[in-house]
Structure formats: structure tokens, C-alpha cells
Short mmCIF file of C-alpha atoms and ligand atoms in Angstrom, two decimals:
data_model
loop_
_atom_site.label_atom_id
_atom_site.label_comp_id
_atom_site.label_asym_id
_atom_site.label_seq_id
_atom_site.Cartn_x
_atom_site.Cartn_y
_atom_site.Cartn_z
CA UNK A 1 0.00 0.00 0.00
CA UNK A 2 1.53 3.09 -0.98
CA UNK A 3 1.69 6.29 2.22
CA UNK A 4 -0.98 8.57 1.55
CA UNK A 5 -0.11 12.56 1.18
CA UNK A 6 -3.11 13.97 2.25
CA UNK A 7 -6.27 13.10 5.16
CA UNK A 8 -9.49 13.46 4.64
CA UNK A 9 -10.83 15.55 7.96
CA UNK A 10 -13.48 17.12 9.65
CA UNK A 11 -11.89 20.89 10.52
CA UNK A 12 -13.61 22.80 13.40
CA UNK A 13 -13.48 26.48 11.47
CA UNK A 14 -15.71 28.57 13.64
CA UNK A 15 -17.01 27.71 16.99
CA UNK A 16 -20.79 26.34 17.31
CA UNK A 17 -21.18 25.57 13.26
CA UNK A 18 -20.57 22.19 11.58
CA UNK A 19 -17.18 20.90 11.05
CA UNK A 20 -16.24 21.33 7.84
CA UNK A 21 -14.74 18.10 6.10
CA UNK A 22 -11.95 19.02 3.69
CA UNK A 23 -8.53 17.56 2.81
CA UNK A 24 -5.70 18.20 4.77
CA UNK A 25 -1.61 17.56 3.51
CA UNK A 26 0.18 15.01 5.59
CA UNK A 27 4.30 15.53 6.29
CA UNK A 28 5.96 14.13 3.27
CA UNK A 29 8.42 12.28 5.42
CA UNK A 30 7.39 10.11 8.59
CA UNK A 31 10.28 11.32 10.54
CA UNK A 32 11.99 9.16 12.92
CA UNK A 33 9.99 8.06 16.45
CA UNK A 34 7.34 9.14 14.38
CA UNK A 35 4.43 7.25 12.70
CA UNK A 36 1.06 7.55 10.29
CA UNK A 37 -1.69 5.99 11.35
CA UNK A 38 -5.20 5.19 9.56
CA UNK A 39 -7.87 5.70 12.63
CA UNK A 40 -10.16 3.09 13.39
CA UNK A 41 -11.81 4.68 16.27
CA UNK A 42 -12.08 8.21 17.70
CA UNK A 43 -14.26 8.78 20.69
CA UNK A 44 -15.43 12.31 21.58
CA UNK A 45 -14.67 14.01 25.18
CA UNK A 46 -16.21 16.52 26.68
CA UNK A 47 -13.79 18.58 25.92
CA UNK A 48 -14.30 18.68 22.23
CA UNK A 49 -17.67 19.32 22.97
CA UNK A 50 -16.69 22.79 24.64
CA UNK A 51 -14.39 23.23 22.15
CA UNK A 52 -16.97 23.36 19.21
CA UNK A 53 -19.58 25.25 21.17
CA UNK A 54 -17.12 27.71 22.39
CA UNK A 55 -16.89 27.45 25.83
CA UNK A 56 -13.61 26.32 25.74
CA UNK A 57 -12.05 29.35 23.55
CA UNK A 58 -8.39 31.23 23.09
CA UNK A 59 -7.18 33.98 20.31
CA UNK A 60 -5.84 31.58 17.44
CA UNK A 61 -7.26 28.17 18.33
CA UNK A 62 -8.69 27.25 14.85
CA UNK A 63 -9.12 25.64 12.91
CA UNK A 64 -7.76 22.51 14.39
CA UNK A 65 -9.85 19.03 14.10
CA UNK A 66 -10.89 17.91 17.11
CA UNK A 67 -10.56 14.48 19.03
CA UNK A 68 -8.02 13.30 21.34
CA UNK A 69 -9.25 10.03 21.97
CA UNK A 70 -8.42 7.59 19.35
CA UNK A 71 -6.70 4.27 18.25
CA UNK A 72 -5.72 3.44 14.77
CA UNK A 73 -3.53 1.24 12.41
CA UNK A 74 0.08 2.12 11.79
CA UNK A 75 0.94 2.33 8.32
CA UNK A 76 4.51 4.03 7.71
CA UNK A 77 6.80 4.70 10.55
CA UNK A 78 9.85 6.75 10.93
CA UNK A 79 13.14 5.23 12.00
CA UNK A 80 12.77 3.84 15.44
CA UNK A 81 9.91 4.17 16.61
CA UNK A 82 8.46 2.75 19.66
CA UNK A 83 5.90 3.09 22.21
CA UNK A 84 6.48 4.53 25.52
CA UNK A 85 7.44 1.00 27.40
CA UNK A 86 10.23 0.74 24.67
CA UNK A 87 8.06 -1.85 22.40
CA UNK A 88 8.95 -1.40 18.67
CA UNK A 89 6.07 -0.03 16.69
CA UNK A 90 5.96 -1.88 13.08
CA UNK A 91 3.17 -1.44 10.07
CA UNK A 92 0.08 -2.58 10.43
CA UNK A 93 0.53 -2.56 14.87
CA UNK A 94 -2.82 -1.24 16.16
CA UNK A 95 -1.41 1.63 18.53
CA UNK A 96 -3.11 4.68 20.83
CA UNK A 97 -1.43 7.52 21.45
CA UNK A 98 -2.09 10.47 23.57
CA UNK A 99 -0.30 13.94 24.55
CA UNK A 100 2.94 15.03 23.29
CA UNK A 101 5.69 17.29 25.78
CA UNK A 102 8.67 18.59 24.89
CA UNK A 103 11.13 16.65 26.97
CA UNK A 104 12.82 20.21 28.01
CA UNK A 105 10.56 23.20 29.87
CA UNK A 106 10.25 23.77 33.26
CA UNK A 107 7.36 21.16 33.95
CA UNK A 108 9.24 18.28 31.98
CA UNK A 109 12.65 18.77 33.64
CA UNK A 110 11.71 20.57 37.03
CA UNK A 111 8.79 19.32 37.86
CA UNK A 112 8.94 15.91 36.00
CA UNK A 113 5.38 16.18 35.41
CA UNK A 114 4.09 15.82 31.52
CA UNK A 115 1.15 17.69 32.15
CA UNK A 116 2.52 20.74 32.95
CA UNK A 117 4.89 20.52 29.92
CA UNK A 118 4.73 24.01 28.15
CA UNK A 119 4.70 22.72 24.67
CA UNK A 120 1.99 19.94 25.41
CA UNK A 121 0.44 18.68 21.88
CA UNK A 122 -2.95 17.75 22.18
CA UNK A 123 -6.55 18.28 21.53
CA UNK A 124 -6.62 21.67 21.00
CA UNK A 125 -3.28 22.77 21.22
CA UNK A 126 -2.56 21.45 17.56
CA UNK A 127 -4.07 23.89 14.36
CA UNK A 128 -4.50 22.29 11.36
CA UNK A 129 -3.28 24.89 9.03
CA UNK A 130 0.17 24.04 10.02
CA UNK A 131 2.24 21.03 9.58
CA UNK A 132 2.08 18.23 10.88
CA UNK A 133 -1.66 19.45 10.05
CA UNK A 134 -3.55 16.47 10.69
CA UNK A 135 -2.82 14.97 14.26
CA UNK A 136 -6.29 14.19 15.94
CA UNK A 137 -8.72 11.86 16.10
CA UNK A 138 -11.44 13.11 13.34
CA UNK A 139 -9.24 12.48 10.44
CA UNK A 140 -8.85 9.35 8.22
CA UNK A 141 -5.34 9.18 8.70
CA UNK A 142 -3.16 11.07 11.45
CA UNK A 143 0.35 11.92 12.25
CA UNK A 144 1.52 10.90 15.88
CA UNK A 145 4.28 12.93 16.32
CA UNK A 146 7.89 11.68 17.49
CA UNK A 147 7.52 13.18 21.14
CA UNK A 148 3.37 11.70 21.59
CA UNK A 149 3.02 8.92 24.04
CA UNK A 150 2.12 6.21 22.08
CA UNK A 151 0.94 2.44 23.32
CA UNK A 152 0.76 -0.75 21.54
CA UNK A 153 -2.54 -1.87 22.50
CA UNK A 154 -3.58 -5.53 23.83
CA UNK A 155 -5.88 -7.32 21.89
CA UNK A 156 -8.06 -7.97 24.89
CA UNK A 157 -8.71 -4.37 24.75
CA UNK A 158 -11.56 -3.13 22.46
CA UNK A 159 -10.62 -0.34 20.21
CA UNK A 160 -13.67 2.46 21.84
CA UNK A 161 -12.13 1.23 25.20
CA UNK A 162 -8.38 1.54 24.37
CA UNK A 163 -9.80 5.26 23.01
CA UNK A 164 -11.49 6.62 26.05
CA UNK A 165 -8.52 5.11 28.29
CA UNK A 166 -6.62 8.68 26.17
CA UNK A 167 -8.12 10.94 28.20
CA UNK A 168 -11.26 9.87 30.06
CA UNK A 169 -10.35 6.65 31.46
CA UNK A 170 -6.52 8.20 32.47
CA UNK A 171 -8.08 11.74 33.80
CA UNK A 172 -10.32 9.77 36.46
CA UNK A 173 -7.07 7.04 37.03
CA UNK A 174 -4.75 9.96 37.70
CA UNK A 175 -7.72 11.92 40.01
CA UNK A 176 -8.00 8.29 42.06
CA UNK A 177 -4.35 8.00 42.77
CA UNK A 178 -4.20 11.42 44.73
CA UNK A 179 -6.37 10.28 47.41
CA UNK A 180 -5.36 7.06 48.75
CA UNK A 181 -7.26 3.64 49.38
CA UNK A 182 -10.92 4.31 49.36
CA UNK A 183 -12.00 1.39 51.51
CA UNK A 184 -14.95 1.72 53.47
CA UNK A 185 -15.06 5.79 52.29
CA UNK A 186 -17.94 6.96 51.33
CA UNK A 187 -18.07 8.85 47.82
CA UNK A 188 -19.72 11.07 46.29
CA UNK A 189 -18.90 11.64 42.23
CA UNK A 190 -20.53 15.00 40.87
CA UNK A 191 -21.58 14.40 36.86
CA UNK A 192 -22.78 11.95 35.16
CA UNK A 193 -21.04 11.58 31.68
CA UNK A 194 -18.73 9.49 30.71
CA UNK A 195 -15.91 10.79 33.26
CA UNK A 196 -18.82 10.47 36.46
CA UNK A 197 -19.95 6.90 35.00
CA UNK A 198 -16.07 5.68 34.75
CA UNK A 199 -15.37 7.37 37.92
CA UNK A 200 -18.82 5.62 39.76
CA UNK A 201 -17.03 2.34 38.99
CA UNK A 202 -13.73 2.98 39.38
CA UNK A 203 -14.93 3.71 43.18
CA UNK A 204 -17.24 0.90 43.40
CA UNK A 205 -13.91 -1.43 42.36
CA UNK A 206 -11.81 0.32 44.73
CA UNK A 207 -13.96 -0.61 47.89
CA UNK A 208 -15.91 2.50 48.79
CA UNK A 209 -18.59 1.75 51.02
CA UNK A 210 -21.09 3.85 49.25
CA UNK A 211 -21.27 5.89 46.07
CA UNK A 212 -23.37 8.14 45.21
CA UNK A 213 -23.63 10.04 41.67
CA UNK A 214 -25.06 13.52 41.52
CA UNK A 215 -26.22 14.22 38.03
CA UNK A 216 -28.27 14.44 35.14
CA UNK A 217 -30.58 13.68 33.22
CA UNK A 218 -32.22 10.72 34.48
CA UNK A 219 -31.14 8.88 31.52
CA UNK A 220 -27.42 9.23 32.60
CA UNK A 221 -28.80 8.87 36.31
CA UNK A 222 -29.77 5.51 35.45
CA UNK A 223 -26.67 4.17 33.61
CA UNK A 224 -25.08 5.20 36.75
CA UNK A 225 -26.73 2.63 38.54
CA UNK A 226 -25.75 0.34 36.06
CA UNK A 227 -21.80 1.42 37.10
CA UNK A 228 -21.75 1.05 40.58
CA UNK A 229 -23.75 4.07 42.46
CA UNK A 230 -25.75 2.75 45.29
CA UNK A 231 -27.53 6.08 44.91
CA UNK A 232 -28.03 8.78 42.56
CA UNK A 233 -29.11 12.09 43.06
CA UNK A 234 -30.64 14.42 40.23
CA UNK A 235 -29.35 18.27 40.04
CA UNK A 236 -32.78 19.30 39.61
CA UNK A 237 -32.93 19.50 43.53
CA UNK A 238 -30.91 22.77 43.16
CA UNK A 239 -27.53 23.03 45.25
CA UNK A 240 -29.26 23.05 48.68
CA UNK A 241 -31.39 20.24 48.16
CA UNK A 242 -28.61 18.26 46.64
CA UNK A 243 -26.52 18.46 50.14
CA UNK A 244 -29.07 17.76 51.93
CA UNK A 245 -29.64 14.42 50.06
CA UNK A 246 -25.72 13.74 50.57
CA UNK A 247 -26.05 14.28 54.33
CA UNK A 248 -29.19 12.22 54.37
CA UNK A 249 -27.28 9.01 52.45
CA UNK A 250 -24.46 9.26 54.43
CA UNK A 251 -26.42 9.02 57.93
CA UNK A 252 -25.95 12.55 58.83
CA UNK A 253 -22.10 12.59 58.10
CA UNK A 254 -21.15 13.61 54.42
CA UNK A 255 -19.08 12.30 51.99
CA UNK A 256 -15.34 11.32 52.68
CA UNK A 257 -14.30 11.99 49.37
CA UNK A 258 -16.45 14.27 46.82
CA UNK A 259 -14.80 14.01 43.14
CA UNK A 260 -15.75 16.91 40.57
CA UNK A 261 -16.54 15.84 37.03
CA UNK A 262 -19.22 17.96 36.84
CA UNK A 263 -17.57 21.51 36.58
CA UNK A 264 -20.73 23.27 36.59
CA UNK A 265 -20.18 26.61 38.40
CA UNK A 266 -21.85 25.24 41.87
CA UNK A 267 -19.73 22.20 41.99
CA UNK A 268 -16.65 23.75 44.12
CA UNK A 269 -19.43 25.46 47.06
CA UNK A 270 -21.58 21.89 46.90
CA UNK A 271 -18.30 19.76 47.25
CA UNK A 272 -17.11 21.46 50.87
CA UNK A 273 -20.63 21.57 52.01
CA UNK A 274 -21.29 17.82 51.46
CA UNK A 275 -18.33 16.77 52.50
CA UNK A 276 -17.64 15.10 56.03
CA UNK A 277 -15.30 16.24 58.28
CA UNK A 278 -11.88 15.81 57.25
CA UNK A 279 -12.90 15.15 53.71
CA UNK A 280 -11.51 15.24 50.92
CA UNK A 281 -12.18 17.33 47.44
CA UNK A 282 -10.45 16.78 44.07
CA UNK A 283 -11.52 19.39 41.42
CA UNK A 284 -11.33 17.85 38.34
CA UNK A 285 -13.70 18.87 35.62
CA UNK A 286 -14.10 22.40 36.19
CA UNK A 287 -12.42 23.93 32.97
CA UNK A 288 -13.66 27.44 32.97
CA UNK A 289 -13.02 30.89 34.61
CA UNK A 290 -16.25 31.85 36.36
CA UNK A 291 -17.35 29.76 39.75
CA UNK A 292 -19.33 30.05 42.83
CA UNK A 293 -17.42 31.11 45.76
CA UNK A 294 -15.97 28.96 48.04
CA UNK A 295 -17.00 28.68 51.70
CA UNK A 296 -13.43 29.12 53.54
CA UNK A 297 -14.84 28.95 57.20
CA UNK A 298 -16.19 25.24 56.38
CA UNK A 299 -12.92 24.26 54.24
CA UNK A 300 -11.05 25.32 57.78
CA UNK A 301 -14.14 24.05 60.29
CA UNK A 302 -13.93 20.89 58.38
CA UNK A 303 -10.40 20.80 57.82
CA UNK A 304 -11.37 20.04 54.49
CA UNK A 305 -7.60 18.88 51.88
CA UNK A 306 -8.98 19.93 48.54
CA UNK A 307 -6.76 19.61 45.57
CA UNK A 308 -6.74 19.76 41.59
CA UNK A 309 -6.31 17.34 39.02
CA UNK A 310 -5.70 17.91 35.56
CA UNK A 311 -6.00 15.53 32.81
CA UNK A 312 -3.53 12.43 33.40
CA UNK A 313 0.03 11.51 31.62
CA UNK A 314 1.57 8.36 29.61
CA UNK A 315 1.56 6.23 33.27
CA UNK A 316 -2.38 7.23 33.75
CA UNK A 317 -3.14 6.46 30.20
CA UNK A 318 -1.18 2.93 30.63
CA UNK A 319 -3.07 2.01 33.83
CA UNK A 320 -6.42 2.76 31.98
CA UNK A 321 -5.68 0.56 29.54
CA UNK A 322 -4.64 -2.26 31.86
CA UNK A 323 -7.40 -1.38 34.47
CA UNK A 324 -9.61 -2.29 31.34
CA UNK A 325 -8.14 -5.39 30.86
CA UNK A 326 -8.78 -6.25 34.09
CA UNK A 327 -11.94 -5.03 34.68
CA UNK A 328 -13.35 -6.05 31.47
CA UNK A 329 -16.02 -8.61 32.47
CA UNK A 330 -16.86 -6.15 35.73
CA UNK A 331 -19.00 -3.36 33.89
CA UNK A 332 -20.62 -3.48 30.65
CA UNK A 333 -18.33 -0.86 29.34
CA UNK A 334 -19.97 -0.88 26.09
CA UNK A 335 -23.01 0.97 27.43
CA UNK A 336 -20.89 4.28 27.28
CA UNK A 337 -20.82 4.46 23.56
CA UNK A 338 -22.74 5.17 21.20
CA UNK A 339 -23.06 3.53 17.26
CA UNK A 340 -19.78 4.43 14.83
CA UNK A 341 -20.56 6.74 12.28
CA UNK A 342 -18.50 8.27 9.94
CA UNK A 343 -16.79 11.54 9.98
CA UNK A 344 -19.71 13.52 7.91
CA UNK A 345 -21.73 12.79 10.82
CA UNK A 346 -19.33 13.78 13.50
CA UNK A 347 -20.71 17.12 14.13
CA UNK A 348 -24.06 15.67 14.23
CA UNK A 349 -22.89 13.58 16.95
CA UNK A 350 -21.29 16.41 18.89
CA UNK A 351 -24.43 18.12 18.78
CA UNK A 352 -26.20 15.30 20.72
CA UNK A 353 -23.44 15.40 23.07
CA UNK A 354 -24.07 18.58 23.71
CA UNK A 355 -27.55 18.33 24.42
CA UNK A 356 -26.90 15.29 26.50
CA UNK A 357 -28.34 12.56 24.49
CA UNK A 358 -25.29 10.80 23.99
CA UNK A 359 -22.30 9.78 26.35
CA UNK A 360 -19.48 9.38 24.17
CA UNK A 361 -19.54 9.49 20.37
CA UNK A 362 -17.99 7.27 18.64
CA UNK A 363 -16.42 7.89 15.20
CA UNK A 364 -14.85 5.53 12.77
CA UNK A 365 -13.41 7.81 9.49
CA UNK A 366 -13.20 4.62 7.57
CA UNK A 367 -16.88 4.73 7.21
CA UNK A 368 -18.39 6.92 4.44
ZN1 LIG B 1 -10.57 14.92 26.82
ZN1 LIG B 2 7.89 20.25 28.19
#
């Protein structure tokens, strides 16, 4: 098979209107540590979904293509290349890959931490105007760059699984291993999409005595119970009615540990005031600016330990993807996704996302 020169993608030009599928140039040379891959499956995050609408906005972000979760077939490689445990990556290996750092900034050498690398390349950090132009998830073919964290993936591991574990899967792993053992806790997860269902049964796995899943719609509420949550609890109650539901399920006492994957701009202020005392908070899904303010008198009165998580590195992403191995038979994981469709139907799919009807897209640009 000869390397193809261009991609068929679908190009996020201007936020809130279709994507816009056109053909984008590939690097003529795959250079070394590098590969090409054709996609076989690109699931959609929430992220992407504030992305397009424009929640999630910055001065020269488009266009880019979107999708950072995705798993695909290696068909040219550069000199070299292998995956981040050292494996050699060969044509026709069925590989993820996630972020891309530098290897050189402050938060690679300093701080040892990927995530904080300056020059991270995902998602949206990546327009696709510029080479390597096409190196996301909603493109028939993508570049994975020399630096990305690539994994050769096990067979035992489904392709929309093996996807999710890029960023969904890892960024509730990585949130998890800040805590400790969660025995016996009692938990409560705020949202219910695909990072409040994942994290419902990652706690329900890990021992907690009782977790509880504040979200909606009822439809999500429901699948919830499918994951693990001994209760549920629907954010129509409003914020006030919501902790008093906590306190009620936890005899009086609160949560031990409250998780945000919500990041609605209530989640922070509900978090401390259903949690117990000497609780624990980890903010992870609140991405934007604006939020409620935080009661400081019950963070101290509590002597509350909140903390932040952000997304997850190569080690996260390589736990998810052995943590579904493992777990495969526990959950049925394939609940979380919806049909493949092709890439003209992506932004039909992100629409429903948005609106809630669907948990995670799935996209397959081999399909017409
Ligand atoms: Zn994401
Ligand atoms: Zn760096």
C-alpha cells in the first residue's frame, strides 16, 4: 500500500457551526519516532464538545480538528519508533497515542510532570493549518508525532475502550491516585457523563462503602446505577437540596471523598458543604473561569484537603488501559458508547453530546 499525502478531515473552522470536512496535507516524510496511522476509532470528550460550542475558547485556536481520543492502524513509521514501554512499533501494529511534551521546559525537567509541559500537543493545542496538520482523532489518517506517548494496544482491549482510556479513562485514574485507598469511604462523584460513570465504577472497584452520583438527566442517572452508584441524586434538587440528600445518604455525616466531574459553576461550594469532616475534594472537571465562591470557614471548620487534578500523563493512560483489561467482564463498558458513524456525521454527533443525548460518540473515518 503506498503512504498517503493527504487526510481526509473534519476541521472545526468557527465555533458552534458544523465541522467542515476538507482535505488536509500530511508531512511528506514520517520522521523518525514518528508514525502515520489510519484511525479506526475516535471517541469524543467533553472537551471537544466545549471546544466546538465555544466554551472552551483562546485567540488563534482554529481551525484545528478535534478528538483526542483515538486508536488506529500504523501504516509508515519513521526510523525507530516505539511506544512509551520501549516496544517497537511496526506497520500494520494497532497503537493509541495520547499527549505530546517537549522533553525540556520547566514542567518536563523541574517538575517531572508531563502535564505541565509548556509545549503539550494535544486536543486543541494542535491547528490544522500548520504542519504536521492532521494529528487528531477526526481524520482518516493522522500523524503521531515523534515526542506523543504512544501504546501498543492488547488485543483484549476493544478499540472504543483503548480510546477513552486517552483521556477519560486516564483523567479519572490519575484523580483516584491522589487520594489514597478508598476502603470503606464513602463517595460522592458529581456528573454523570462518561468521566462520572467511569469514575462511579472505578470507586465501586476500589472498595468504597457507598457511592453516590449527583447528576443528570435521568437517563445518565440511570446508567449510573448500572456502574456502581448505590444512589443517585438528580441536580434538579438545586444546590441546597442536593446536600441535603448527601447528608441524608451518608447518615448525617457527608461524603469522605467528593470528586468533581461535573464543573458546573456550583460544583466547588456543593463539594465542601457535602463533605464530612476531614474530607476530601479533588476538582477535576471544572475547565472554565467563572465559579461560585468557596465557603473558607467550612474548608477550615472541616479541615477540608482539597486539591486539583488535571487531565492524566503516559503512566495514567497505561493504567487505563490495563485497568480495562482487568476489569473487562466487571461493567458493561460498552453501554458508554454510542453507534460508529463516519466523519460527515461527527458534528451531528457532537451536537447530541451537547444536548446530552449521547455519552461518548464514537467515530470511525473509515466509514463513508
Ligand atoms: Zn478529553
Ligand atoms: Zn515540556
Amino acid at each position: 500500500m503506498s503512504v498517503p499525502t493527504s487526510t481526509r478531515a473534519a476541521v472545526l473552522i468557527e465555533h458552534g457551526k458544523p465541522l467542515h470536512l476538507t482535505e488536509l496535507p500530511l508531512p511528506a516524510e514520517v520522521a523518525p519516532g514518528a508514525a502515520l496511522v489510519r484511525v479506526s476509532c475516535a471517541t469524543l470528550c467533553g472537551t471537544d464538545v466545549e471546544i466546538w460550542s465555544g466554551k472552551m475558547s483562546f485567540p488563534g485556536m482554529l481551525p484545528m480538528v478535534l478528538g483526542h481520543e483515538m486508536v488506529g492502524e500504523v501504516v509508515a513509521v519513521g526510523p525507530d519508533t516505539r511506544d512509551a514501554l520501549g516496544r517497537e512499533i511496526a506497520v500494520g501494529a494497532r497503537i493509541g497515542w495520547s499527549e505530546s511534551t517537549c522533553g525540556e521546559c520547566h514542567g518536563c525537567v523541574v517538575l517531572r510532570e508531563p502535564v505541565a509541559c509548556s509545549k503539550r500537543g494535544y486536543g486543541f493545542l494542535q491547528r490544522s493549518d500548520v504542519p504536521p496538520y492532521a494529528t487528531a482523532g477526526l481524520s482518516e489518517y493522522a500523524y503521531v508525532v515523534p515526542r506523543a506517548a504512544k501504546l501498543l494496544l492488547p488485543d483484549a482491549v476493544p478499540s472504543t475502550w483503548a480510546a477513552m482510556a486517552g483521556c477519560a479513562a486516564k483523567t479519572v485514574l490519575r484523580a483516584f491516585s491522589y487520594v489514597g485507598g478508598l476502603t470503606g469511604k464513602r463517595v460522592v462523584v458529581q456528573g454523570s457523563g462518561a468521566l462520572g460513570i467511569f469514575a462511579t465504577a472505578v470507586a465501586h472497584i476500589s472498595g468504597a462503602a457507598k457511592v453516590i452520583t449527583v447528576g443528570a438527566p435521568e437517563s445518565r442517572l440511570s446508567l449510573a446505577g448500572e456502574f456502581g452508584a448505590d444512589a443517585v441524586v438528580d441536580i434538579a434538587l438545586g444546590s441546597d437540596g442536593i446536600v441535603e440528600r448527601v447528608r441524608e445518604l451518608t447518615g448525617g455525616h457527608g461524603a469522605d471523598l467528593v470528586l468533581d466531574f461535573a464543573g458546573a459553576p456550583t460544583v466547588g461550594a456543593e463539594a465542601v458543604a457535602m463533605a464530612a469532616q476531614r474530607g476530601q475534594v479533588v476538582i477535576v472537571g471544572t475547565t472554565g473561569p467563572v465559579s461560585a465562591p468557596l465557603p473558607l470557614g467550612t474548608v477550615m471548620g472541616k479541615e477540608l484537603t482539597i486539591s486539583g487534578s488535571l487531565n492524566g500523563d503516559i503512566a495514567d493512560y497505561h493504567r487505563a488501559i490495563e485497568f480495562f483489561g482487568a476489569f473487562a467482564d466487571r461493567f458493561p463498558w460498552d453501554r458508554l458508547f454510542g453507534t460508529p458513524v463516519g466523519l460527515s456525521a461527527a458534528s451531528d454527533r457532537i451536537a447530541a453530546m451537547h444536548r446530552l443525548d449521547e455519552v461518548k460518540a464514537v467515530i470511525d473515518p473509515r466509514l463513508p
